[in-house]
mmCIF file of N, CA and C in Angstrom:
data_model
loop_
_atom_site.group_PDB
_atom_site.id
_atom_site.type_symbol
_atom_site.label_atom_id
_atom_site.label_comp_id
_atom_site.label_asym_id
_atom_site.label_seq_id
_atom_site.Cartn_x
_atom_site.Cartn_y
_atom_site.Cartn_z
ATOM 1 N N UNK A 1 8.185 -32.252 2.166
ATOM 2 C CA UNK A 1 7.754 -31.786 2.539
ATOM 3 C C UNK A 1 10.090 -30.894 2.847
ATOM 4 N N UNK A 2 10.139 -30.139 2.001
ATOM 5 C CA UNK A 2 12.006 -29.319 1.871
ATOM 6 C C UNK A 2 11.244 -28.331 2.149
ATOM 7 N N UNK A 3 12.984 -28.227 3.195
ATOM 8 C CA UNK A 3 13.048 -26.699 3.379
ATOM 9 C C UNK A 3 13.948 -25.882 2.219
ATOM 10 N N UNK A 4 13.495 -25.113 1.871
ATOM 11 C CA UNK A 4 13.656 -24.340 1.099
ATOM 12 C C UNK A 4 13.934 -22.793 1.579
ATOM 13 N N UNK A 5 15.168 -21.791 1.091
ATOM 14 C CA UNK A 5 16.031 -20.988 1.760
ATOM 15 C C UNK A 5 16.215 -19.660 0.964
ATOM 16 N N UNK A 6 16.169 -18.575 0.602
ATOM 17 C CA UNK A 6 16.050 -17.777 -0.072
ATOM 18 C C UNK A 6 16.492 -16.650 0.301
ATOM 19 N N UNK A 7 16.744 -15.465 -0.250
ATOM 20 C CA UNK A 7 17.421 -14.321 -0.615
ATOM 21 C C UNK A 7 16.554 -13.358 -0.433
ATOM 22 N N UNK A 8 16.260 -11.945 0.350
ATOM 23 C CA UNK A 8 15.221 -11.270 0.354
ATOM 24 C C UNK A 8 16.252 -10.302 0.125
ATOM 25 N N UNK A 9 16.206 -9.779 -1.735
ATOM 26 C CA UNK A 9 16.430 -8.772 -1.946
ATOM 27 C C UNK A 9 15.546 -7.239 -1.889
ATOM 28 N N UNK A 10 15.893 -6.015 -1.478
ATOM 29 C CA UNK A 10 15.408 -4.691 -1.270
ATOM 30 C C UNK A 10 15.963 -3.674 -1.962
ATOM 31 N N UNK A 11 15.219 -3.339 -3.336
ATOM 32 C CA UNK A 11 15.082 -2.333 -4.022
ATOM 33 C C UNK A 11 14.312 -0.832 -3.492
ATOM 34 N N UNK A 12 15.124 -0.300 -3.051
ATOM 35 C CA UNK A 12 14.796 1.065 -2.590
ATOM 36 C C UNK A 12 14.404 2.290 -4.184
ATOM 37 N N UNK A 13 13.142 3.140 -3.901
ATOM 38 C CA UNK A 13 12.693 3.358 -4.910
ATOM 39 C C UNK A 13 13.049 4.976 -3.698
ATOM 40 N N UNK A 14 12.889 6.190 -5.060
ATOM 41 C CA UNK A 14 12.956 7.158 -4.830
ATOM 42 C C UNK A 14 11.900 7.573 -3.678
ATOM 43 N N UNK A 15 12.339 8.635 -2.727
ATOM 44 C CA UNK A 15 11.298 8.935 -1.691
ATOM 45 C C UNK A 15 10.985 10.032 -2.288
ATOM 46 N N UNK A 16 8.512 9.734 -1.799
ATOM 47 C CA UNK A 16 8.650 10.604 -1.976
ATOM 48 C C UNK A 16 8.432 11.838 -1.599
ATOM 49 N N UNK A 17 8.074 13.442 -2.349
ATOM 50 C CA UNK A 17 8.137 14.480 -1.542
ATOM 51 C C UNK A 17 6.359 15.494 -1.662
ATOM 52 N N UNK A 18 6.629 15.987 -0.308
ATOM 53 C CA UNK A 18 5.095 16.914 -0.807
ATOM 54 C C UNK A 18 3.733 15.723 0.163
ATOM 55 N N UNK A 19 2.686 16.027 -0.382
ATOM 56 C CA UNK A 19 0.989 15.137 0.229
ATOM 57 C C UNK A 19 1.995 13.640 0.332
ATOM 58 N N UNK A 20 2.743 12.940 -1.142
ATOM 59 C CA UNK A 20 2.841 11.987 -1.220
ATOM 60 C C UNK A 20 3.908 11.075 -0.043
ATOM 61 N N UNK A 21 4.463 11.888 0.471
ATOM 62 C CA UNK A 21 5.527 11.657 1.304
ATOM 63 C C UNK A 21 4.520 11.651 2.839
ATOM 64 N N UNK A 22 3.641 12.685 3.072
ATOM 65 C CA UNK A 22 3.106 12.077 4.344
ATOM 66 C C UNK A 22 2.289 11.067 4.048
ATOM 67 N N UNK A 23 1.958 10.617 2.595
ATOM 68 C CA UNK A 23 0.410 9.608 2.223
ATOM 69 C C UNK A 23 1.520 8.214 2.909
ATOM 70 N N UNK A 24 2.670 8.240 2.499
ATOM 71 C CA UNK A 24 3.850 7.248 2.468
ATOM 72 C C UNK A 24 4.122 7.024 4.070
ATOM 73 N N UNK A 25 4.205 8.210 4.955
ATOM 74 C CA UNK A 25 4.402 7.702 6.360
ATOM 75 C C UNK A 25 2.873 7.290 6.921
ATOM 76 N N UNK A 26 1.486 6.934 6.086
ATOM 77 C CA UNK A 26 0.574 6.629 6.765
ATOM 78 C C UNK A 26 0.439 5.087 6.023
ATOM 79 N N UNK A 27 0.966 4.867 4.878
ATOM 80 C CA UNK A 27 1.435 3.750 4.941
ATOM 81 C C UNK A 27 2.638 2.071 5.813
ATOM 82 N N UNK A 28 3.232 3.657 5.968
ATOM 83 C CA UNK A 28 4.221 2.608 6.805
ATOM 84 C C UNK A 28 3.779 2.496 8.167
ATOM 85 N N UNK A 29 3.213 3.585 8.718
ATOM 86 C CA UNK A 29 2.459 3.305 9.967
ATOM 87 C C UNK A 29 1.415 3.263 10.390
ATOM 88 N N UNK A 30 0.532 3.732 9.411
ATOM 89 C CA UNK A 30 -1.165 4.256 9.710
ATOM 90 C C UNK A 30 -1.922 3.340 11.062
ATOM 91 N N UNK A 31 -3.427 3.480 11.498
ATOM 92 C CA UNK A 31 -3.106 2.671 12.181
ATOM 93 C C UNK A 31 -4.177 0.963 11.273
ATOM 94 N N UNK A 32 -4.639 0.934 9.914
ATOM 95 C CA UNK A 32 -4.959 0.168 9.373
ATOM 96 C C UNK A 32 -4.464 -0.491 8.919
ATOM 97 N N UNK A 33 -3.003 -0.682 9.113
ATOM 98 C CA UNK A 33 -1.944 -1.379 7.988
ATOM 99 C C UNK A 33 -1.494 -2.625 8.492
ATOM 100 N N UNK A 34 -1.701 -3.862 8.252
ATOM 101 C CA UNK A 34 -0.984 -4.894 8.802
ATOM 102 C C UNK A 34 0.022 -5.596 8.415
ATOM 103 N N UNK A 35 0.975 -5.522 9.197
ATOM 104 C CA UNK A 35 2.489 -5.842 9.430
ATOM 105 C C UNK A 35 2.872 -6.759 9.050
ATOM 106 N N UNK A 36 3.705 -7.639 8.087
ATOM 107 C CA UNK A 36 3.526 -9.738 8.603
ATOM 108 C C UNK A 36 4.846 -9.746 9.312
ATOM 109 N N UNK A 37 5.943 -8.476 8.788
ATOM 110 C CA UNK A 37 7.374 -9.002 9.948
ATOM 111 C C UNK A 37 8.034 -7.035 9.925
ATOM 112 N N UNK A 38 7.558 -6.949 11.081
ATOM 113 C CA UNK A 38 8.564 -5.734 11.690
ATOM 114 C C UNK A 38 9.277 -5.707 12.463
ATOM 115 N N UNK A 39 10.382 -4.636 13.378
ATOM 116 C CA UNK A 39 11.590 -4.507 13.498
ATOM 117 C C UNK A 39 11.232 -3.166 13.611
ATOM 118 N N UNK A 40 13.361 -2.743 14.491
ATOM 119 C CA UNK A 40 12.956 -1.354 15.143
ATOM 120 C C UNK A 40 13.192 -0.826 14.134
ATOM 121 N N UNK A 41 12.486 0.279 13.585
ATOM 122 C CA UNK A 41 13.268 1.358 12.349
ATOM 123 C C UNK A 41 12.264 0.399 10.945
ATOM 124 N N UNK A 42 11.739 -0.837 10.591
ATOM 125 C CA UNK A 42 11.525 -1.117 9.642
ATOM 126 C C UNK A 42 10.196 -2.114 10.115
ATOM 127 N N UNK A 43 9.653 -1.765 8.480
ATOM 128 C CA UNK A 43 8.922 -3.349 8.444
ATOM 129 C C UNK A 43 7.860 -3.298 7.402
ATOM 130 N N UNK A 44 7.533 -4.583 7.198
ATOM 131 C CA UNK A 44 7.156 -5.223 5.216
ATOM 132 C C UNK A 44 5.431 -5.090 5.760
ATOM 133 N N UNK A 45 5.525 -4.432 4.599
ATOM 134 C CA UNK A 45 3.621 -4.604 4.275
ATOM 135 C C UNK A 45 3.468 -5.064 3.574
ATOM 136 N N UNK A 46 1.632 -6.004 3.252
ATOM 137 C CA UNK A 46 1.405 -6.177 1.664
ATOM 138 C C UNK A 46 0.384 -5.206 1.879
ATOM 139 N N UNK A 47 -0.006 -4.866 0.411
ATOM 140 C CA UNK A 47 -1.602 -4.326 0.267
ATOM 141 C C UNK A 47 -2.093 -4.532 -1.432
ATOM 142 N N UNK A 48 -3.085 -4.761 -1.265
ATOM 143 C CA UNK A 48 -4.451 -4.459 -2.643
ATOM 144 C C UNK A 48 -3.802 -2.689 -2.884
ATOM 145 N N UNK A 49 -4.300 -2.840 -4.360
ATOM 146 C CA UNK A 49 -5.078 -1.600 -5.447
ATOM 147 C C UNK A 49 -6.155 -1.170 -3.777
ATOM 148 N N UNK A 50 -7.278 -2.077 -3.548
ATOM 149 C CA UNK A 50 -8.233 -1.231 -3.333
ATOM 150 C C UNK A 50 -7.991 -0.730 -1.400
ATOM 151 N N UNK A 51 -7.191 -1.509 -1.008
ATOM 152 C CA UNK A 51 -6.431 -0.920 0.487
ATOM 153 C C UNK A 51 -5.886 0.393 0.148
ATOM 154 N N UNK A 52 -4.903 0.733 -1.012
ATOM 155 C CA UNK A 52 -4.309 1.920 -0.975
ATOM 156 C C UNK A 52 -5.566 2.748 -1.461
ATOM 157 N N UNK A 53 -6.328 2.450 -2.594
ATOM 158 C CA UNK A 53 -6.867 3.673 -2.886
ATOM 159 C C UNK A 53 -8.415 4.251 -1.755
ATOM 160 N N UNK A 54 -8.469 3.190 -0.871
ATOM 161 C CA UNK A 54 -9.234 3.463 -0.073
ATOM 162 C C UNK A 54 -8.438 3.881 1.330
ATOM 163 N N UNK A 55 -7.052 4.016 1.382
ATOM 164 C CA UNK A 55 -6.267 4.400 2.642
ATOM 165 C C UNK A 55 -6.133 5.676 1.945
ATOM 166 N N UNK A 56 -6.457 6.079 0.206
ATOM 167 C CA UNK A 56 -5.551 7.917 -0.484
ATOM 168 C C UNK A 56 -7.304 8.780 0.593
ATOM 169 N N UNK A 57 -8.690 7.671 0.204
ATOM 170 C CA UNK A 57 -9.649 8.392 0.537
ATOM 171 C C UNK A 57 -9.413 8.358 2.019
ATOM 172 N N UNK A 58 -9.643 7.801 2.758
ATOM 173 C CA UNK A 58 -9.428 8.566 4.277
ATOM 174 C C UNK A 58 -8.403 9.254 4.258
ATOM 175 N N UNK A 59 -7.309 9.439 3.754
ATOM 176 C CA UNK A 59 -6.310 10.377 4.093
ATOM 177 C C UNK A 59 -6.523 11.860 3.393
ATOM 178 N N UNK A 60 -7.341 11.813 2.022
ATOM 179 C CA UNK A 60 -7.502 13.264 1.729
ATOM 180 C C UNK A 60 -8.902 14.058 2.257
ATOM 181 N N UNK A 61 -10.031 12.840 3.338
ATOM 182 C CA UNK A 61 -10.537 13.171 3.972
ATOM 183 C C UNK A 61 -10.072 13.551 4.812
ATOM 184 N N UNK A 62 -9.802 12.920 6.177
ATOM 185 C CA UNK A 62 -9.181 12.899 7.149
ATOM 186 C C UNK A 62 -8.579 14.604 7.496
ATOM 187 N N UNK A 63 -7.650 14.920 6.285
ATOM 188 C CA UNK A 63 -6.339 15.788 5.972
ATOM 189 C C UNK A 63 -7.188 17.153 5.423
ATOM 190 N N UNK A 64 -8.298 17.174 4.969
ATOM 191 C CA UNK A 64 -9.209 18.491 4.315
ATOM 192 C C UNK A 64 -8.035 18.440 3.162
ATOM 193 N N UNK A 65 -7.610 17.377 2.574
ATOM 194 C CA UNK A 65 -6.452 18.073 1.105
ATOM 195 C C UNK A 65 -7.734 18.268 -0.125
ATOM 196 N N UNK A 66 -7.345 19.486 -1.024
ATOM 197 C CA UNK A 66 -7.731 19.770 -2.214
ATOM 198 C C UNK A 66 -7.411 18.205 -3.364
ATOM 199 N N UNK A 67 -8.300 18.709 -4.469
ATOM 200 C CA UNK A 67 -8.185 17.859 -5.428
ATOM 201 C C UNK A 67 -6.685 17.542 -5.823
ATOM 202 N N UNK A 68 -6.049 18.822 -6.457
ATOM 203 C CA UNK A 68 -4.898 18.447 -6.390
ATOM 204 C C UNK A 68 -3.700 17.598 -6.175
ATOM 205 N N UNK A 69 -4.168 18.324 -4.189
ATOM 206 C CA UNK A 69 -2.964 17.082 -3.289
ATOM 207 C C UNK A 69 -3.353 15.571 -3.638
ATOM 208 N N UNK A 70 -4.295 15.722 -3.819
ATOM 209 C CA UNK A 70 -5.304 14.397 -4.213
ATOM 210 C C UNK A 70 -4.019 13.729 -4.920
ATOM 211 N N UNK A 71 -4.691 14.228 -6.646
ATOM 212 C CA UNK A 71 -3.763 14.024 -7.910
ATOM 213 C C UNK A 71 -2.359 13.780 -7.654
ATOM 214 N N UNK A 72 -1.460 14.349 -6.865
ATOM 215 C CA UNK A 72 -0.509 14.223 -6.581
ATOM 216 C C UNK A 72 -0.067 13.139 -6.397
ATOM 217 N N UNK A 73 -0.168 12.027 -4.468
ATOM 218 C CA UNK A 73 -0.551 11.752 -4.293
ATOM 219 C C UNK A 73 -1.048 10.178 -5.153
ATOM 220 N N UNK A 74 -2.204 10.454 -5.573
ATOM 221 C CA UNK A 74 -2.487 9.338 -6.661
ATOM 222 C C UNK A 74 -1.204 8.999 -8.299
ATOM 223 N N UNK A 75 -0.812 9.949 -7.770
ATOM 224 C CA UNK A 75 0.463 10.368 -9.388
ATOM 225 C C UNK A 75 1.567 7.967 -8.418
ATOM 226 N N UNK A 76 1.930 8.879 -7.196
ATOM 227 C CA UNK A 76 3.183 8.396 -7.071
ATOM 228 C C UNK A 76 2.565 6.993 -6.582
ATOM 229 N N UNK A 77 1.725 6.613 -5.994
ATOM 230 C CA UNK A 77 0.988 5.905 -5.739
ATOM 231 C C UNK A 77 1.104 5.034 -6.811
ATOM 232 N N UNK A 78 0.644 5.047 -8.383
ATOM 233 C CA UNK A 78 0.702 4.675 -9.382
ATOM 234 C C UNK A 78 1.819 4.210 -10.265
ATOM 235 N N UNK A 79 2.867 5.123 -9.525
ATOM 236 C CA UNK A 79 4.534 5.156 -10.337
ATOM 237 C C UNK A 79 5.154 3.729 -9.493
ATOM 238 N N UNK A 80 4.214 3.376 -7.910
ATOM 239 C CA UNK A 80 4.727 2.162 -7.419
ATOM 240 C C UNK A 80 4.812 0.992 -8.585
ATOM 241 N N UNK A 81 6.100 -0.010 -8.605
ATOM 242 C CA UNK A 81 6.069 -0.886 -9.191
ATOM 243 C C UNK A 81 5.004 -2.380 -8.940
ATOM 244 N N UNK A 82 3.467 -1.979 -8.837
ATOM 245 C CA UNK A 82 2.481 -2.918 -8.806
ATOM 246 C C UNK A 82 2.988 -3.592 -9.738
ATOM 247 N N UNK A 83 2.306 -5.207 -9.249
ATOM 248 C CA UNK A 83 1.613 -6.834 -9.790
ATOM 249 C C UNK A 83 0.502 -5.911 -10.144
ATOM 250 N N UNK A 84 0.146 -5.612 -11.539
ATOM 251 C CA UNK A 84 -1.743 -5.909 -11.793
ATOM 252 C C UNK A 84 -2.247 -5.172 -11.404
ATOM 253 N N UNK A 85 -1.665 -3.516 -11.406
ATOM 254 C CA UNK A 85 -1.984 -2.307 -11.764
ATOM 255 C C UNK A 85 -3.511 -2.439 -12.523
ATOM 256 N N UNK A 86 -4.664 -2.461 -11.990
ATOM 257 C CA UNK A 86 -5.540 -2.175 -13.037
ATOM 258 C C UNK A 86 -6.200 -0.453 -12.800
ATOM 259 N N UNK A 87 -6.600 -0.206 -14.251
ATOM 260 C CA UNK A 87 -6.293 1.296 -14.291
ATOM 261 C C UNK A 87 -8.233 2.032 -14.092
ATOM 262 N N UNK A 88 -8.975 1.133 -14.341
ATOM 263 C CA UNK A 88 -9.884 1.428 -14.565
ATOM 264 C C UNK A 88 -10.685 0.686 -13.354
ATOM 265 N N UNK A 89 -10.028 0.447 -12.015
ATOM 266 C CA UNK A 89 -10.478 -0.738 -11.313
ATOM 267 C C UNK A 89 -10.758 0.356 -10.047
ATOM 268 N N UNK A 90 -12.678 -0.167 -10.096
ATOM 269 C CA UNK A 90 -13.685 0.322 -8.792
ATOM 270 C C UNK A 90 -13.693 -0.105 -7.976
ATOM 271 N N UNK A 91 -13.770 0.877 -6.501
ATOM 272 C CA UNK A 91 -13.072 0.860 -5.274
ATOM 273 C C UNK A 91 -14.914 -0.136 -5.113
ATOM 274 N N UNK A 92 -15.545 0.410 -5.197
ATOM 275 C CA UNK A 92 -16.647 -0.414 -4.342
ATOM 276 C C UNK A 92 -17.201 -1.505 -5.007
ATOM 277 N N UNK A 93 -16.527 -2.396 -5.605
ATOM 278 C CA UNK A 93 -16.777 -3.891 -5.802
ATOM 279 C C UNK A 93 -16.284 -5.335 -5.146
ATOM 280 N N UNK A 94 -15.487 -4.774 -3.617
ATOM 281 C CA UNK A 94 -14.685 -6.283 -3.154
ATOM 282 C C UNK A 94 -15.567 -6.289 -1.893
ATOM 283 N N UNK A 95 -14.789 -7.071 -1.243
ATOM 284 C CA UNK A 95 -15.041 -7.061 0.040
ATOM 285 C C UNK A 95 -14.179 -6.678 1.536
ATOM 286 N N UNK A 96 -15.225 -6.189 2.326
ATOM 287 C CA UNK A 96 -14.389 -5.832 3.425
ATOM 288 C C UNK A 96 -12.803 -6.033 3.345
ATOM 289 N N UNK A 97 -11.783 -5.675 4.011
ATOM 290 C CA UNK A 97 -10.035 -5.751 3.786
ATOM 291 C C UNK A 97 -10.569 -6.565 5.436
ATOM 292 N N UNK A 98 -10.864 -6.068 6.600
ATOM 293 C CA UNK A 98 -10.435 -7.009 7.598
ATOM 294 C C UNK A 98 -11.150 -8.049 7.302
ATOM 295 N N UNK A 99 -12.665 -8.382 6.170
ATOM 296 C CA UNK A 99 -13.485 -9.827 6.377
ATOM 297 C C UNK A 99 -12.139 -10.697 5.397
ATOM 298 N N UNK A 100 -10.880 -10.410 4.948
ATOM 299 C CA UNK A 100 -10.200 -11.063 4.014
ATOM 300 C C UNK A 100 -9.024 -10.962 4.769
ATOM 301 N N UNK A 101 -8.410 -12.070 4.362
ATOM 302 C CA UNK A 101 -6.859 -12.806 4.583
ATOM 303 C C UNK A 101 -6.329 -12.525 3.035
ATOM 304 N N UNK A 102 -5.087 -11.761 2.977
ATOM 305 C CA UNK A 102 -4.545 -11.558 1.691
ATOM 306 C C UNK A 102 -3.889 -11.719 1.287
ATOM 307 N N UNK A 103 -3.533 -12.701 2.216
ATOM 308 C CA UNK A 103 -2.255 -13.751 1.099
ATOM 309 C C UNK A 103 -3.280 -14.843 0.718
ATOM 310 N N UNK A 104 -4.173 -15.686 1.345
ATOM 311 C CA UNK A 104 -4.905 -16.536 1.467
ATOM 312 C C UNK A 104 -6.311 -16.212 0.471
ATOM 313 N N UNK A 105 -6.451 -14.543 0.158
ATOM 314 C CA UNK A 105 -8.062 -14.741 -0.213
ATOM 315 C C UNK A 105 -7.906 -13.129 -1.410
ATOM 316 N N UNK A 106 -6.630 -13.292 -2.048
ATOM 317 C CA UNK A 106 -6.286 -11.626 -2.997
ATOM 318 C C UNK A 106 -6.621 -12.354 -3.879
ATOM 319 N N UNK A 107 -7.338 -11.678 -4.590
ATOM 320 C CA UNK A 107 -8.500 -11.686 -6.323
ATOM 321 C C UNK A 107 -7.816 -10.750 -6.563
ATOM 322 N N UNK A 108 -7.374 -10.574 -8.061
ATOM 323 C CA UNK A 108 -7.255 -9.486 -8.514
ATOM 324 C C UNK A 108 -8.414 -8.952 -9.051
ATOM 325 N N UNK A 109 -9.699 -9.589 -9.158
ATOM 326 C CA UNK A 109 -10.401 -9.079 -9.973
ATOM 327 C C UNK A 109 -11.865 -8.283 -9.119
ATOM 328 N N UNK A 110 -10.965 -8.176 -7.984
ATOM 329 C CA UNK A 110 -11.924 -8.030 -6.353
ATOM 330 C C UNK A 110 -10.847 -7.318 -6.113
ATOM 331 N N UNK A 111 -9.573 -7.208 -5.581
ATOM 332 C CA UNK A 111 -9.027 -6.282 -5.099
ATOM 333 C C UNK A 111 -7.360 -5.187 -6.873
ATOM 334 N N UNK A 112 -7.784 -5.191 -7.586
ATOM 335 C CA UNK A 112 -7.142 -4.712 -7.997
ATOM 336 C C UNK A 112 -5.443 -5.330 -8.364
ATOM 337 N N UNK A 113 -4.184 -4.359 -8.774
ATOM 338 C CA UNK A 113 -2.924 -4.736 -8.173
ATOM 339 C C UNK A 113 -1.994 -5.175 -6.443
ATOM 340 N N UNK A 114 -1.149 -5.981 -6.784
ATOM 341 C CA UNK A 114 -1.027 -6.084 -5.486
ATOM 342 C C UNK A 114 0.642 -5.773 -4.644
ATOM 343 N N UNK A 115 0.863 -5.394 -4.075
ATOM 344 C CA UNK A 115 2.152 -4.704 -3.595
ATOM 345 C C UNK A 115 3.003 -5.280 -2.090
ATOM 346 N N UNK A 116 3.935 -5.149 -2.967
ATOM 347 C CA UNK A 116 4.759 -5.979 -1.301
ATOM 348 C C UNK A 116 6.012 -4.565 -0.329
ATOM 349 N N UNK A 117 5.602 -3.399 0.196
ATOM 350 C CA UNK A 117 6.599 -2.422 0.387
ATOM 351 C C UNK A 117 7.636 -2.761 2.090
ATOM 352 N N UNK A 118 8.648 -2.410 2.012
ATOM 353 C CA UNK A 118 9.899 -2.604 3.152
ATOM 354 C C UNK A 118 9.687 -0.690 3.340
ATOM 355 N N UNK A 119 10.021 -0.684 4.472
ATOM 356 C CA UNK A 119 9.653 0.786 5.336
ATOM 357 C C UNK A 119 10.413 0.864 6.066
ATOM 358 N N UNK A 120 11.582 1.629 5.656
ATOM 359 C CA UNK A 120 12.542 1.539 6.918
ATOM 360 C C UNK A 120 12.870 3.396 7.679
ATOM 361 N N UNK A 121 12.574 3.677 9.009
ATOM 362 C CA UNK A 121 13.378 4.495 9.130
ATOM 363 C C UNK A 121 13.894 4.915 10.647
#
């Protein structure tokens, strides 16, 4: 086994606005977010499409947002540079997230697309 060393490059995305900005804050430090690396003022998180769509459902219900607000957030979510986003993805088809290890058990047929994000504040 050898030691490989790489450089992490971050491509900052356009900052969302409105309800999408509030949802992005939830993604950055919400109670159901798994951070695999964090420091003062920033963290790195990986998400499956299933996780983010479930977060969207929970967020819109908790905040009492209407359909146009949910659509605004969903458009922002879909605009992110996903690896394998699935347009016809059904939320109810997979295992509960707490029963899975994202990197070992990830299955795009069950979980949809995958994205890793860096949040900095």
